[in-house]
PDB file of C-alpha atoms in Angstrom:
ATOM      1  CA  MET A   1       0.109   6.256  10.842  1.00 73.00           C
ATOM      2  CA  ARG A   2      -3.416   7.655   9.974  1.00 78.00           C
ATOM      3  CA  ASP A   3      -4.816   4.361  11.868  1.00 80.00           C
ATOM      4  CA  PHE A   4      -2.561   5.130  15.011  1.00 84.00           C
ATOM      5  CA  LEU A   5      -3.956   8.866  14.687  1.00 88.00           C
ATOM      6  CA  TYR A   6      -7.441   7.562  14.672  1.00 88.00           C
ATOM      7  CA  PHE A   7      -6.766   5.187  17.587  1.00 88.00           C
ATOM      8  CA  MET A   8      -5.295   7.459  19.838  1.00 91.00           C
ATOM      9  CA  ALA A   9      -8.102   9.761  19.037  1.00 91.00           C
ATOM     10  CA  ARG A  10     -10.691   7.309  20.150  1.00 91.00           C
ATOM     11  CA  ILE A  11      -8.675   6.648  23.312  1.00 92.00           C
ATOM     12  CA  GLY A  12      -8.510  10.426  24.002  1.00 93.00           C
ATOM     13  CA  ILE A  13     -12.118  10.766  23.832  1.00 92.00           C
ATOM     14  CA  ALA A  14     -13.348   7.456  25.384  1.00 91.00           C
ATOM     15  CA  VAL A  15     -10.874   7.572  28.615  1.00 92.00           C
ATOM     16  CA  PRO A  16     -12.244  10.979  29.969  1.00 92.00           C
ATOM     17  CA  LEU A  17     -15.949   9.980  29.214  1.00 91.00           C
ATOM     18  CA  ALA A  18     -15.315   6.792  30.942  1.00 91.00           C
ATOM     19  CA  LEU A  19     -14.128   8.182  33.925  1.00 92.00           C
ATOM     20  CA  LEU A  20     -16.954  10.683  34.052  1.00 90.00           C
ATOM     21  CA  ALA A  21     -19.231   8.161  33.315  1.00 90.00           C
ATOM     22  CA  TRP A  22     -17.660   6.453  36.577  1.00 89.00           C
ATOM     23  CA  ILE A  23     -17.381   9.269  38.772  1.00 89.00           C
ATOM     24  CA  ILE A  24     -20.401  11.114  38.207  1.00 89.00           C
ATOM     25  CA  PRO A  25     -23.082   8.239  39.511  1.00 86.00           C
ATOM     26  CA  LEU A  26     -20.790   7.010  42.009  1.00 82.00           C
ATOM     27  CA  SER A  27     -20.125  10.683  43.643  1.00 84.00           C
ATOM     28  CA  PHE A  28     -23.391  12.633  43.164  1.00 82.00           C
ATOM     29  CA  PHE A  29     -26.396   9.598  42.855  1.00 81.00           C
ATOM     30  CA  ASN A  30     -24.611   7.229  45.228  1.00 79.00           C
ATOM     31  CA  VAL A  31     -24.843   4.727  42.904  1.00 81.00           C
ATOM     32  CA  ASN A  32     -23.300   1.179  43.922  1.00 85.00           C
ATOM     33  CA  GLY A  33     -19.360   0.914  43.272  1.00 84.00           C
ATOM     34  CA  TRP A  34     -19.673  -1.921  40.855  1.00 88.00           C
ATOM     35  CA  VAL A  35     -22.771  -0.239  38.841  1.00 88.00           C
ATOM     36  CA  ALA A  36     -20.903   3.033  38.570  1.00 87.00           C
ATOM     37  CA  LEU A  37     -17.945   0.854  37.343  1.00 88.00           C
ATOM     38  CA  GLY A  38     -20.383  -0.607  34.699  1.00 91.00           C
ATOM     39  CA  ILE A  39     -21.533   2.613  33.846  1.00 90.00           C
ATOM     40  CA  GLY A  40     -17.928   3.818  33.463  1.00 89.00           C
ATOM     41  CA  ILE A  41     -16.727   1.136  31.438  1.00 91.00           C
ATOM     42  CA  ALA A  42     -20.129   1.209  28.883  1.00 92.00           C
ATOM     43  CA  GLY A  43     -19.570   4.953  28.750  1.00 90.00           C
ATOM     44  CA  GLY A  44     -16.092   4.495  27.166  1.00 91.00           C
ATOM     45  CA  VAL A  45     -16.876   1.724  25.225  1.00 93.00           C
ATOM     46  CA  ILE A  46     -19.971   2.786  23.412  1.00 93.00           C
ATOM     47  CA  PRO A  47     -18.185   6.104  22.372  1.00 91.00           C
ATOM     48  CA  TYR A  48     -15.047   4.471  21.258  1.00 92.00           C
ATOM     49  CA  TYR A  49     -17.096   2.160  18.679  1.00 93.00           C
ATOM     50  CA  VAL A  50     -19.382   4.833  17.563  1.00 93.00           C
ATOM     51  CA  ILE A  51     -16.175   6.875  17.128  1.00 92.00           C
ATOM     52  CA  LYS A  52     -14.336   3.951  15.155  1.00 90.00           C
ATOM     53  CA  TRP A  53     -17.629   3.551  12.689  1.00 91.00           C
ATOM     54  CA  PHE A  54     -17.262   7.110  12.199  1.00 88.00           C
ATOM     55  CA  GLN A  55     -13.723   6.959  11.269  1.00 87.00           C
ATOM     56  CA  HIS A  56     -14.216   4.008   9.119  1.00 87.00           C
ATOM     57  CA  ARG A  57     -16.831   5.739   7.142  1.00 89.00           C
ATOM     58  CA  SER A  58     -14.793   8.497   6.383  1.00 88.00           C
ATOM     59  CA  ILE A  59     -12.154   6.035   5.330  1.00 86.00           C
ATOM     60  CA  LEU A  60     -14.217   4.339   3.145  1.00 87.00           C
ATOM     61  CA  LYS A  61     -15.751   7.671   1.643  1.00 88.00           C
ATOM     62  CA  SER A  62     -11.996   9.091   0.839  1.00 85.00           C
ATOM     63  CA  TYR A  63     -11.115   5.840  -1.207  1.00 86.00           C
ATOM     64  CA  GLY A  64     -14.638   5.396  -2.947  1.00 88.00           C
ATOM     65  CA  LEU A  65     -15.187   2.113  -1.960  1.00 90.00           C
ATOM     66  CA  SER A  66     -17.939   0.132  -0.324  1.00 92.00           C
ATOM     67  CA  SER A  67     -17.417  -1.444   3.297  1.00 90.00           C
ATOM     68  CA  GLN A  68     -17.392  -4.987   1.072  1.00 93.00           C
ATOM     69  CA  GLU A  69     -15.171  -3.868  -1.100  1.00 94.00           C
ATOM     70  CA  TYR A  70     -12.757  -2.719   1.343  1.00 93.00           C
ATOM     71  CA  GLU A  71     -13.065  -5.919   3.591  1.00 93.00           C
ATOM     72  CA  TYR A  72     -12.120  -7.929   0.351  1.00 94.00           C
ATOM     73  CA  ILE A  73      -9.261  -5.656  -0.725  1.00 95.00           C
ATOM     74  CA  GLN A  74      -7.958  -5.779   2.792  1.00 94.00           C
ATOM     75  CA  GLN A  75      -8.417  -9.725   2.820  1.00 95.00           C
ATOM     76  CA  ASN A  76      -6.269 -10.044  -0.238  1.00 95.00           C
ATOM     77  CA  LEU A  77      -3.626  -7.539   1.213  1.00 95.00           C
ATOM     78  CA  THR A  78      -3.026  -9.754   4.125  1.00 95.00           C
ATOM     79  CA  GLU A  79      -2.640 -12.767   2.102  1.00 95.00           C
ATOM     80  CA  SER A  80      -0.245 -11.097  -0.330  1.00 94.00           C
ATOM     81  CA  GLN A  81       1.665  -9.782   2.404  1.00 94.00           C
ATOM     82  CA  LYS A  82       2.444 -13.456   3.598  1.00 94.00           C
ATOM     83  CA  LYS A  83       3.148 -14.448  -0.129  1.00 93.00           C
ATOM     84  CA  ILE A  84       5.600 -11.522  -0.103  1.00 93.00           C
ATOM     85  CA  SER A  85       7.113 -12.508   3.165  1.00 92.00           C
ATOM     86  CA  ARG A  86       7.717 -16.299   1.892  1.00 91.00           C
ATOM     87  CA  LEU A  87       9.496 -14.978  -0.956  1.00 90.00           C
ATOM     88  CA  GLN A  88      11.891 -12.821   1.070  1.00 90.00           C
ATOM     89  CA  GLY A  89      12.539 -15.636   3.127  1.00 88.00           C
ATOM     90  CA  LYS A  90      13.716 -17.532   0.051  1.00 86.00           C
ATOM     91  CA  ILE A  91      16.421 -15.076  -0.840  1.00 82.00           C
ATOM     92  CA  PHE A  92      19.523 -16.369   1.071  1.00 80.00           C
ATOM     93  CA  GLN A  93      18.426 -19.721  -0.190  1.00 80.00           C
ATOM     94  CA  VAL A  94      19.171 -19.286  -3.676  1.00 77.00           C
ATOM     95  CA  ARG A  95      23.023 -20.160  -4.665  1.00 73.00           C
ATOM     96  CA  SER A  96      22.913 -18.201  -7.661  1.00 74.00           C
ATOM     97  CA  LEU A  97      23.902 -14.836  -7.758  1.00 80.00           C
ATOM     98  CA  SER A  98      21.612 -14.099 -10.916  1.00 79.00           C
ATOM     99  CA  ALA A  99      18.898 -15.753  -9.430  1.00 80.00           C
ATOM    100  CA  MET A 100      19.507 -14.071  -6.251  1.00 84.00           C
ATOM    101  CA  ARG A 101      19.411 -10.862  -7.865  1.00 86.00           C
ATOM    102  CA  GLN A 102      15.834 -11.620  -9.787  1.00 86.00           C
ATOM    103  CA  LEU A 103      14.217 -12.700  -6.513  1.00 88.00           C
ATOM    104  CA  ASN A 104      15.307  -9.519  -4.886  1.00 89.00           C
ATOM    105  CA  ASP A 105      14.171  -7.515  -7.713  1.00 90.00           C
ATOM    106  CA  LEU A 106      10.920  -9.620  -7.487  1.00 91.00           C
ATOM    107  CA  VAL A 107      10.260  -8.836  -4.016  1.00 92.00           C
ATOM    108  CA  LYS A 108      11.216  -5.110  -4.303  1.00 92.00           C
ATOM    109  CA  LEU A 109       8.656  -4.734  -7.133  1.00 92.00           C
ATOM    110  CA  SER A 110       6.204  -6.749  -5.447  1.00 93.00           C
ATOM    111  CA  ARG A 111       6.323  -4.581  -1.961  1.00 93.00           C
ATOM    112  CA  ARG A 112       6.415  -1.489  -4.114  1.00 92.00           C
ATOM    113  CA  ILE A 113       2.684  -2.745  -5.366  1.00 92.00           C
ATOM    114  CA  PHE A 114       1.544  -3.662  -2.221  1.00 94.00           C
ATOM    115  CA  THR A 115       2.398  -0.395  -0.534  1.00 92.00           C
ATOM    116  CA  ILE A 116       0.832   1.608  -3.230  1.00 91.00           C
ATOM    117  CA  VAL A 117      -2.118  -0.517  -2.999  1.00 92.00           C
ATOM    118  CA  LYS A 118      -2.167  -0.329   0.943  1.00 92.00           C
ATOM    119  CA  LYS A 119      -2.222   3.395   0.896  1.00 90.00           C
ATOM    120  CA  ASP A 120      -4.692   3.650  -1.908  1.00 89.00           C
ATOM    121  CA  PRO A 121      -6.960   0.517  -1.793  1.00 91.00           C
ATOM    122  CA  LYS A 122      -8.979   1.546  -5.114  1.00 89.00           C
ATOM    123  CA  ARG A 123      -5.788   0.726  -6.878  1.00 91.00           C
ATOM    124  CA  PHE A 124      -6.090  -2.892  -6.156  1.00 92.00           C
ATOM    125  CA  TYR A 125      -8.573  -3.574  -9.274  1.00 91.00           C
ATOM    126  CA  THR A 126      -5.710  -1.921 -11.223  1.00 89.00           C
ATOM    127  CA  ALA A 127      -3.310  -4.795 -10.393  1.00 90.00           C
ATOM    128  CA  GLU A 128      -5.443  -7.542  -9.749  1.00 91.00           C
ATOM    129  CA  ARG A 129      -3.498  -9.516 -12.148  1.00 92.00           C
ATOM    130  CA  PHE A 130      -0.761  -8.826 -10.087  1.00 92.00           C
ATOM    131  CA  PHE A 131      -2.367 -10.321  -6.840  1.00 93.00           C
ATOM    132  CA  PHE A 132      -4.124 -13.143  -8.259  1.00 92.00           C
ATOM    133  CA  TYR A 133      -1.317 -14.311 -10.853  1.00 92.00           C
ATOM    134  CA  HIS A 134       1.787 -13.145 -10.718  1.00 93.00           C
ATOM    135  CA  LEU A 135       2.627 -13.187  -7.202  1.00 93.00           C
ATOM    136  CA  ASP A 136       1.275 -16.586  -6.902  1.00 93.00           C
ATOM    137  CA  SER A 137       3.689 -17.612  -9.883  1.00 92.00           C
ATOM    138  CA  GLY A 138       6.704 -15.953  -8.276  1.00 90.00           C
ATOM    139  CA  VAL A 139       5.792 -18.019  -4.860  1.00 91.00           C
ATOM    140  CA  GLU A 140       5.720 -21.212  -7.032  1.00 90.00           C
ATOM    141  CA  LEU A 141       8.748 -20.840  -9.108  1.00 89.00           C
ATOM    142  CA  THR A 142      10.975 -19.537  -6.071  1.00 89.00           C
ATOM    143  CA  GLU A 143      10.323 -22.469  -3.962  1.00 88.00           C
ATOM    144  CA  LYS A 144      10.225 -24.815  -7.182  1.00 87.00           C
ATOM    145  CA  TYR A 145      13.864 -23.326  -7.835  1.00 85.00           C
ATOM    146  CA  THR A 146      15.248 -23.522  -4.381  1.00 86.00           C
ATOM    147  CA  MET A 147      14.209 -27.194  -4.104  1.00 85.00           C
ATOM    148  CA  LEU A 148      15.999 -27.931  -7.237  1.00 83.00           C
ATOM    149  CA  ALA A 149      19.088 -25.851  -6.124  1.00 80.00           C
ATOM    150  CA  ALA A 150      19.168 -27.896  -2.617  1.00 79.00           C
ATOM    151  CA  GLN A 151      19.508 -31.116  -4.531  1.00 78.00           C
ATOM    152  CA  PRO A 152      22.982 -33.031  -4.453  1.00 77.00           C
ATOM    153  CA  ILE A 153      22.298 -34.186  -7.779  1.00 72.00           C
ATOM    154  CA  LYS A 154      23.213 -31.599 -10.433  1.00 73.00           C
ATOM    155  CA  ASN A 155      22.630 -33.605 -13.677  1.00 81.00           C
ATOM    156  CA  LYS A 156      21.451 -31.955 -16.988  1.00 83.00           C
ATOM    157  CA  GLU A 157      17.713 -32.235 -16.422  1.00 84.00           C
ATOM    158  CA  VAL A 158      18.044 -30.353 -13.209  1.00 82.00           C
ATOM    159  CA  LEU A 159      20.255 -27.715 -14.791  1.00 83.00           C
ATOM    160  CA  THR A 160      18.123 -27.183 -17.699  1.00 86.00           C
ATOM    161  CA  SER A 161      15.048 -26.955 -15.340  1.00 84.00           C
ATOM    162  CA  LEU A 162      16.866 -24.325 -12.878  1.00 84.00           C
ATOM    163  CA  GLU A 163      18.077 -22.379 -15.949  1.00 85.00           C
ATOM    164  CA  ASP A 164      14.046 -22.339 -17.363  1.00 88.00           C
ATOM    165  CA  THR A 165      13.278 -21.179 -14.057  1.00 85.00           C
ATOM    166  CA  ARG A 166      15.396 -18.072 -14.113  1.00 85.00           C
ATOM    167  CA  LYS A 167      14.517 -17.452 -17.540  1.00 88.00           C
ATOM    168  CA  THR A 168      10.803 -17.590 -16.287  1.00 88.00           C
ATOM    169  CA  LEU A 169      11.487 -15.443 -13.545  1.00 87.00           C
ATOM    170  CA  PHE A 170      13.365 -12.594 -15.356  1.00 87.00           C
ATOM    171  CA  GLU A 171       9.848 -12.733 -17.757  1.00 90.00           C
ATOM    172  CA  LEU A 172       7.936 -12.618 -14.515  1.00 91.00           C
ATOM    173  CA  ASN A 173       9.746  -9.368 -13.239  1.00 90.00           C
ATOM    174  CA  SER A 174       9.046  -7.792 -16.590  1.00 90.00           C
ATOM    175  CA  SER A 175       5.317  -8.370 -16.453  1.00 90.00           C
ATOM    176  CA  ILE A 176       5.424  -7.205 -12.580  1.00 91.00           C
ATOM    177  CA  GLU A 177       7.187  -3.919 -13.920  1.00 90.00           C
ATOM    178  CA  GLU A 178       4.245  -3.569 -16.423  1.00 89.00           C
ATOM    179  CA  GLU A 179       1.860  -3.951 -13.585  1.00 89.00           C
ATOM    180  CA  LEU A 180       3.694  -0.967 -11.550  1.00 88.00           C
ATOM    181  CA  MET A 181       3.684   0.897 -14.471  1.00 88.00           C
ATOM    182  CA  ASN A 182      -0.286   0.376 -14.554  1.00 86.00           C
ATOM    183  CA  VAL A 183      -0.904   1.051 -11.078  1.00 84.00           C
ATOM    184  CA  LEU A 184       1.359   4.671 -11.213  1.00 84.00           C
ATOM    185  CA  SER A 185      -0.345   5.336 -14.768  1.00 75.00           C
ATOM    186  CA  ASN A 186      -3.031   8.071 -13.339  1.00 65.00           C
ATOM    187  CA  ASP A 187       0.233   9.361 -11.145  1.00 60.00           C
ATOM    188  CA  ILE A 188       2.406   9.563 -14.369  1.00 53.00           C
ATOM    189  CA  ASP A 189      -0.849  11.423 -16.260  1.00 46.00           C
ATOM    190  CA  ASN A 190      -1.056  13.931 -13.410  1.00 49.00           C
ATOM    191  CA  LEU A 191       2.550  14.685 -13.469  1.00 44.00           C
ATOM    192  CA  LYS A 192       2.370  15.450 -16.904  1.00 52.00           C
ATOM    193  CA  ILE A 193      -0.442  17.722 -16.632  1.00 47.00           C
ATOM    194  CA  GLU A 194       1.245  19.323 -13.913  1.00 51.00           C
ATOM    195  CA  LEU A 195       4.440  19.830 -15.557  1.00 50.00           C
ATOM    196  CA  ASP A 196       2.676  21.116 -18.625  1.00 51.00           C
ATOM    197  CA  TYR A 197       1.048  23.754 -16.735  1.00 49.00           C
ATOM    198  CA  ALA A 198       4.065  24.716 -14.914  1.00 54.00           C
ATOM    199  CA  LYS A 199       5.746  25.094 -18.054  1.00 61.00           C
ATOM    200  CA  GLN A 200       3.012  27.351 -19.466  1.00 59.00           C
ATOM    201  CA  SER A 201       3.092  29.255 -16.267  1.00 59.00           C
ATOM    202  CA  MET A 202       6.768  29.824 -17.182  1.00 59.00           C
ATOM    203  CA  ASP A 203       6.605  30.867 -20.700  1.00 58.00           C
ATOM    204  CA  ARG A 204       3.671  33.384 -19.839  1.00 60.00           C
ATOM    205  CA  GLU A 205       5.950  34.685 -17.126  1.00 60.00           C
ATOM    206  CA  GLN A 206       8.785  34.774 -19.314  1.00 64.00           C
ATOM    207  CA  HIS A 207       6.902  36.688 -22.068  1.00 60.00           C
ATOM    208  CA  SER A 208       5.552  39.160 -19.702  1.00 62.00           C
ATOM    209  CA  ARG A 209       8.859  40.103 -18.414  1.00 60.00           C
ATOM    210  CA  LYS A 210      10.184  40.325 -21.946  1.00 60.00           C
ATOM    211  CA  GLY A 211       7.195  42.626 -22.682  1.00 55.00           C
ATOM    212  CA  ILE A 212       7.867  44.927 -19.309  1.00 54.00           C
ATOM    213  CA  SER A 213      11.835  44.989 -20.552  1.00 58.00           C
ATOM    214  CA  GLU A 214      10.984  46.289 -24.014  1.00 57.00           C
ATOM    215  CA  TRP A 215       8.577  48.665 -22.710  1.00 53.00           C
ATOM    216  CA  ASN A 216      11.392  49.802 -20.254  1.00 57.00           C
ATOM    217  CA  LYS A 217      13.502  50.500 -22.851  1.00 56.00           C
ATOM    218  CA  THR A 218      11.200  52.104 -25.374  1.00 57.00           C
ATOM    219  CA  GLY A 219      10.285  54.400 -22.392  1.00 54.00           C
ATOM    220  CA  SER A 220      13.761  55.563 -21.844  1.00 52.00           C
ATOM    221  CA  GLN A 221      14.522  56.257 -25.336  1.00 54.00           C
TER     222      GLN A 221
END
């Protein structure tokens, strides 16, 4: 949403400036039409990218990241989104209901971590193990499972491999849940602080009301 608003802000400033840069030379300085058009285009393009640069610097400052860090994280998020899409595409290729639920949980947990890091890229460093290990393991296990499940032969060896893969997926989901809790740890701590503060404020207010009530009773006697 913010990217869209920033884009509209750039367009809202660049387009009027481009029109002014085109009309003024053409109307008041008798500049050749093509030259005026070139000036107009430059008058819109240059402010557009200048504003974009300042917006980008503002974003980096709000995240507390350098330009290199931000680009690095965005590249990894792009790759991760592709991997999550691959996982999601495998859900309906799984014939086992339990395995389908596990895969669905894997996708939900992965998307949750992805969404949190997308909104706050600095949290990427808290979830590096998810991006560089757990997600790759999930894709590999899921593709292995769907490949085995699609085989016409279901001997003891294949069934054992399928069962082992389901167990590993279950363990992987547990590990990703821990990663999600790590990513949310600051939010949980902040919420606890806010709850403690709110509780203390309510206790003070109750004591204050109790004191006023007792004072009123004493005064009426």
